[in-house]
Amino acid sequence: MIAAGLPAWFTPACDEVRAAFAADRLAHGLLIHEDPGAGGLELARWITQLVNCRTPAAAPCGECQDCRWIAADQHPDVAMLKPEGDSSQIVIGAVRDLAAELSLTAHGRGYKVAIVMPADAMNHFAANALLKTLEEPPPRTLLLLVSSSPSRLLPTLRSRCSKLRLAAPSRDAAAEFLESARGAGPWREALDATGAGPFTLLDADPAALAQLRGETLDTLREIGSGNVQPPAVAERWARGDLATRLACLESWVTDRILENGAIRDVTHLSGSVAQPNICRLFEFSDAIRDMRKLSHTSINKTMAVEALLWRWARQ
Ligand SMILES: [Zn+2]
């Protein structure tokens, strides 16, 4: 989709890869450590274009057949490995198929490339199988591992890869990018709602996210001032888009912590919750994070939400 013309926050990473490739010292394995939603997959596609472009002087040109095939995920020498179906894991069979594919001669004149995303979705057996390919890479092959949690990767796999960092852009840069990609909308509020980078919002409805954030934070204010009791909202939150509500709460609390406990922005929260102390913010932040982890399990969500909100209600 977006490949040749990447936004400015990609520049340091792109420059690093371009210099390594020009000096013929590009590693066989690259680990792209992206902040969530910063665009790790887009960077992987850009690197794939760089090494396969038919116009080396202008690579990646974005216009040759190879560049266009890569942008459309249709290049015969590029494989994408990701969790299939309902599974959250990449399994050994998929990695073995990939290794067999990489050992074949390329259809074109360029590199055979495998993009693994998220690389931390590989289970232990899959990661070990990929390690073999990294240790004895077929010539002119490139493995691109994309992860926002590289510490969850097998250490031996990590150490075999050259690291490439892709940090999230500022909120202004992210909003500007989304505006040019999707048109005008409350992108800043939508970004605040999820706390993630812009690439997670490319298909999102910014108005709906902004509204959910406003309503979630209004409710938090009411709970903090004692006007609303947690049981009155817990069931509704548990049934609705709980993951987004928790993301809204976490990004709000994180911002307050970054302000070092001094609440200056009282657009959404005012009155008795406007001055929570820093310890209370940290405790609430930990509780939200725990809840986000648990919300993927079979816990009783209504009870868990209620318990979480009581922590905010108790002063
Ligand atoms: Zn090209």
Coordinates of C-alpha atoms in Angstrom, one line a residue, residues 9 25 32 39 42-44 73-74 92-93 101 110 118 123 126 128 142 199 216 247 251 278 288 296-297 305:
W9 CA 9.8 9.0 10.9
R25 CA 27.1 -5.5 4.4
I32 CA 12.7 -4.6 13.0
G39 CA 4.8 0.8 10.5
E42 CA 5.8 -1.0 5.7
L43 CA 9.5 -0.7 6.6
A44 CA 9.9 -4.4 5.7
D73 CA 2.1 -8.4 -1.6
Q74 CA 2.2 -10.3 -4.9
I92 CA 6.9 -25.1 12.9
G93 CA 5.2 -26.4 9.7
E101 CA 10.8 -22.0 -0.4
G110 CA 16.8 -10.0 -6.9
P118 CA 4.8 -10.5 14.4
N123 CA 6.3 -20.7 19.1
A126 CA 9.0 -22.5 15.0
N128 CA 14.2 -22.9 16.5
L142 CA 16.8 -11.9 3.5
F199 CA -0.8 2.3 11.2
T216 CA -15.1 6.6 28.9
A247 CA -6.6 1.4 26.0
S251 CA -3.2 6.2 27.5
I278 CA 1.3 10.2 41.3
I288 CA -5.3 -1.3 33.9
H296 CA -8.0 -12.1 26.6
T297 CA -8.7 -14.9 29.1
V305 CA -14.1 -4.1 35.4

